[in-house]
mmCIF file of C-alpha atoms in Angstrom:
data_model
loop_
_atom_site.group_PDB
_atom_site.id
_atom_site.type_symbol
_atom_site.label_atom_id
_atom_site.label_comp_id
_atom_site.label_asym_id
_atom_site.label_seq_id
_atom_site.Cartn_x
_atom_site.Cartn_y
_atom_site.Cartn_z
ATOM 1 C CA MET A 1 7.305 17.576 1.641
ATOM 2 C CA GLY A 2 9.818 18.098 4.409
ATOM 3 C CA SER A 3 8.921 17.331 7.970
ATOM 4 C CA SER A 4 10.042 20.765 9.099
ATOM 5 C CA SER A 5 7.333 22.675 7.244
ATOM 6 C CA SER A 6 3.771 22.654 8.439
ATOM 7 C CA SER A 7 0.306 23.731 7.457
ATOM 8 C CA THR A 8 -2.919 24.391 9.274
ATOM 9 C CA LEU A 9 -5.413 21.599 8.680
ATOM 10 C CA PRO A 10 -9.127 22.385 8.428
ATOM 11 C CA MET A 11 -11.421 20.712 10.913
ATOM 12 C CA LEU A 12 -13.384 17.660 9.797
ATOM 13 C CA SER A 13 -16.920 18.612 8.874
ATOM 14 C CA SER A 14 -19.754 17.239 10.964
ATOM 15 C CA GLY A 15 -21.879 16.391 7.930
ATOM 16 C CA ASP A 16 -20.957 12.711 7.936
ATOM 17 C CA ARG A 17 -23.099 10.384 9.986
ATOM 18 C CA ALA A 18 -21.293 7.755 11.994
ATOM 19 C CA PRO A 19 -21.450 4.159 10.942
ATOM 20 C CA ASN A 20 -23.534 1.906 13.111
ATOM 21 C CA ALA A 21 -21.605 -0.153 15.628
ATOM 22 C CA SER A 22 -21.177 -3.157 13.338
ATOM 23 C CA MET A 23 -19.937 -1.265 10.280
ATOM 24 C CA ILE A 24 -16.314 -0.752 11.286
ATOM 25 C CA ALA A 25 -15.781 -4.275 12.581
ATOM 26 C CA SER A 26 -17.595 -5.954 9.684
ATOM 27 C CA GLU A 27 -15.485 -4.569 6.829
ATOM 28 C CA PRO A 28 -12.269 -6.582 7.110
ATOM 29 C CA ASP A 29 -9.167 -5.847 5.078
ATOM 30 C CA GLN A 30 -5.941 -7.857 4.787
ATOM 31 C CA ARG A 31 -4.866 -7.091 8.364
ATOM 32 C CA THR A 32 -8.158 -7.942 10.031
ATOM 33 C CA GLN A 33 -9.536 -11.004 8.277
ATOM 34 C CA ASP A 34 -9.669 -13.117 11.436
ATOM 35 C CA ARG A 35 -9.730 -10.609 14.288
ATOM 36 C CA THR A 36 -11.180 -7.425 15.658
ATOM 37 C CA ARG A 37 -9.589 -4.199 14.462
ATOM 38 C CA ARG A 38 -7.032 -2.883 16.947
ATOM 39 C CA ILE A 39 -6.963 0.892 17.309
ATOM 40 C CA LEU A 40 -4.194 2.618 19.262
ATOM 41 C CA ILE A 41 -5.437 5.360 21.595
ATOM 42 C CA VAL A 42 -2.886 8.080 22.350
ATOM 43 C CA GLU A 43 -4.408 10.562 24.783
ATOM 44 C CA ASP A 44 -3.195 12.102 28.039
ATOM 45 C CA GLU A 45 -6.629 13.199 29.284
ATOM 46 C CA VAL A 46 -8.152 10.266 31.165
ATOM 47 C CA LEU A 47 -11.815 11.059 30.483
ATOM 48 C CA ILE A 48 -11.248 11.546 26.763
ATOM 49 C CA ALA A 49 -9.242 8.308 26.606
ATOM 50 C CA PHE A 50 -12.062 6.480 28.406
ATOM 51 C CA ASP A 51 -14.716 7.926 26.080
ATOM 52 C CA THR A 52 -12.623 7.010 23.040
ATOM 53 C CA GLN A 53 -12.152 3.461 24.336
ATOM 54 C CA GLU A 54 -15.910 3.133 24.899
ATOM 55 C CA THR A 55 -16.738 4.489 21.440
ATOM 56 C CA LEU A 56 -14.337 2.046 19.796
ATOM 57 C CA CYS A 57 -15.652 -0.869 21.844
ATOM 58 C CA ASP A 58 -19.241 0.006 20.895
ATOM 59 C CA ALA A 59 -18.148 -0.041 17.238
ATOM 60 C CA GLY A 60 -16.688 -3.542 17.590
ATOM 61 C CA CYS A 61 -13.041 -2.485 17.738
ATOM 62 C CA GLU A 62 -10.389 -3.156 20.355
ATOM 63 C CA GLY A 63 -8.841 -0.044 21.873
ATOM 64 C CA VAL A 64 -5.114 -0.456 22.539
ATOM 65 C CA GLY A 65 -3.748 1.702 25.329
ATOM 66 C CA PRO A 66 -4.279 4.457 26.105
ATOM 67 C CA ALA A 67 -0.725 5.642 25.719
ATOM 68 C CA THR A 68 -0.189 8.930 27.518
ATOM 69 C CA SER A 69 3.227 9.757 26.033
ATOM 70 C CA VAL A 70 5.136 9.445 22.789
ATOM 71 C CA ASP A 71 7.387 6.761 24.313
ATOM 72 C CA GLN A 72 4.422 4.657 25.453
ATOM 73 C CA ALA A 73 2.767 4.970 22.053
ATOM 74 C CA LEU A 74 5.952 3.941 20.227
ATOM 75 C CA MET A 75 6.344 0.944 22.544
ATOM 76 C CA LEU A 76 2.779 -0.193 21.824
ATOM 77 C CA LEU A 77 3.333 0.349 18.110
ATOM 78 C CA GLU A 78 6.352 -1.989 18.269
ATOM 79 C CA THR A 79 4.601 -4.714 20.273
ATOM 80 C CA VAL A 80 0.949 -4.813 19.136
ATOM 81 C CA PRO A 81 -0.320 -5.274 15.574
ATOM 82 C CA LEU A 82 -2.427 -2.175 14.862
ATOM 83 C CA ASP A 83 -5.040 -1.349 12.248
ATOM 84 C CA GLY A 84 -5.382 2.344 13.088
ATOM 85 C CA ALA A 85 -4.886 5.005 15.718
ATOM 86 C CA VAL A 86 -6.684 7.906 17.373
ATOM 87 C CA MET A 87 -4.168 10.435 18.702
ATOM 88 C CA ASP A 88 -4.247 13.713 20.583
ATOM 89 C CA ILE A 89 -1.701 16.038 18.973
ATOM 90 C CA ASN A 90 -0.519 17.501 22.283
ATOM 91 C CA LEU A 91 0.507 15.200 25.119
ATOM 92 C CA GLY A 92 1.565 17.563 27.882
ATOM 93 C CA GLN A 93 4.833 19.063 26.640
ATOM 94 C CA GLU A 94 5.152 16.579 23.754
ATOM 95 C CA GLN A 95 3.633 16.502 20.307
ATOM 96 C CA ILE A 96 2.616 13.283 18.615
ATOM 97 C CA TRP A 97 4.622 13.624 15.377
ATOM 98 C CA PRO A 98 7.202 10.845 16.041
ATOM 99 C CA VAL A 99 4.279 8.431 16.489
ATOM 100 C CA ALA A 100 2.525 9.759 13.385
ATOM 101 C CA ASP A 101 5.757 9.277 11.417
ATOM 102 C CA ALA A 102 6.104 5.689 12.669
ATOM 103 C CA LEU A 103 2.459 4.893 11.865
ATOM 104 C CA ALA A 104 2.752 6.412 8.401
ATOM 105 C CA ALA A 105 5.919 4.389 7.714
ATOM 106 C CA ARG A 106 3.900 1.235 8.526
ATOM 107 C CA LYS A 107 0.912 2.481 6.486
ATOM 108 C CA VAL A 108 -1.296 2.460 9.590
ATOM 109 C CA PRO A 109 -4.012 5.117 9.222
ATOM 110 C CA PHE A 110 -4.776 7.538 12.036
ATOM 111 C CA VAL A 111 -7.129 10.284 13.152
ATOM 112 C CA LEU A 112 -5.805 13.344 14.993
ATOM 113 C CA LEU A 113 -7.534 15.074 17.919
ATOM 114 C CA THR A 114 -6.895 18.556 19.253
ATOM 115 C CA GLY A 115 -8.291 20.959 21.781
ATOM 116 C CA MET A 116 -6.520 23.881 20.107
ATOM 117 C CA ALA A 117 -7.640 23.798 16.475
ATOM 118 C CA SER A 118 -6.927 27.469 15.782
ATOM 119 C CA ASP A 119 -3.262 27.099 16.787
ATOM 120 C CA CYS A 120 -2.785 23.648 15.301
ATOM 121 C CA LYS A 121 0.187 23.250 12.951
ATOM 122 C CA ILE A 122 0.303 19.952 11.113
ATOM 123 C CA PRO A 123 3.531 18.824 9.414
ATOM 124 C CA ASP A 124 3.100 18.537 5.658
ATOM 125 C CA ALA A 125 3.667 14.772 5.849
ATOM 126 C CA HIS A 126 0.447 14.425 7.888
ATOM 127 C CA ARG A 127 -1.731 17.219 6.537
ATOM 128 C CA ASP A 128 -4.157 14.742 4.957
ATOM 129 C CA ALA A 129 -4.963 13.001 8.249
ATOM 130 C CA PRO A 130 -8.435 13.798 9.593
ATOM 131 C CA LEU A 131 -8.422 16.314 12.441
ATOM 132 C CA ILE A 132 -11.229 16.399 14.993
ATOM 133 C CA GLY A 133 -11.607 19.137 17.588
ATOM 134 C CA LYS A 134 -12.369 18.434 21.205
ATOM 135 C CA PRO A 135 -14.816 17.721 22.622
ATOM 136 C CA VAL A 136 -14.848 14.613 20.450
ATOM 137 C CA LEU A 137 -18.280 13.524 19.256
ATOM 138 C CA PRO A 138 -18.485 9.739 18.821
ATOM 139 C CA ASP A 139 -20.240 10.095 15.439
ATOM 140 C CA LYS A 140 -17.440 12.266 14.063
ATOM 141 C CA LEU A 141 -14.718 9.990 15.406
ATOM 142 C CA LEU A 142 -16.270 6.830 13.966
ATOM 143 C CA ALA A 143 -16.967 8.445 10.589
ATOM 144 C CA ALA A 144 -13.363 9.652 10.303
ATOM 145 C CA LEU A 145 -11.915 6.353 11.493
ATOM 146 C CA LYS A 146 -14.120 4.345 9.150
ATOM 147 C CA MET A 147 -13.022 6.510 6.225
ATOM 148 C CA GLU A 148 -9.330 6.092 7.098
ATOM 149 C CA LEU A 149 -9.560 2.329 7.620
ATOM 150 C CA LYS A 150 -11.433 1.867 4.353
ATOM 151 C CA LEU A 151 -8.781 3.854 2.485
ATOM 152 C CA SER A 152 -5.916 1.924 4.018
ATOM 153 C CA PRO A 153 -4.166 -0.606 1.777
#
């Protein structure tokens, strides 16, 4: 799987119901035994970042950020212990792949967001990450995030 090839990722189905607010925070793994789960938010649209932060807070998680650029996200990744991430694929003229690579290298699970699902090309290295189209429904986001956090080592 080279990072130069890519594939189109199908959208996450809406069949899953979201966990209730306590479900994400109450299932600790090795990284979160004694603290709230920290989820990096990488989003350049202020309203979407705010809604994501609110959704995470309601689920008992701590939203870190939002980072509005690849550089900001990488800086937060280096300075804050993270349990997961929610990332918009397109940040202005940038794409999120350097951050996705860094998260994957640290085995930090993430959920991808996009407003352009039909034109979305996902590098093979990240084709298994959940992809949610905008507008982001809180139920879908929490279901995807819960699944990724549960699967993380």
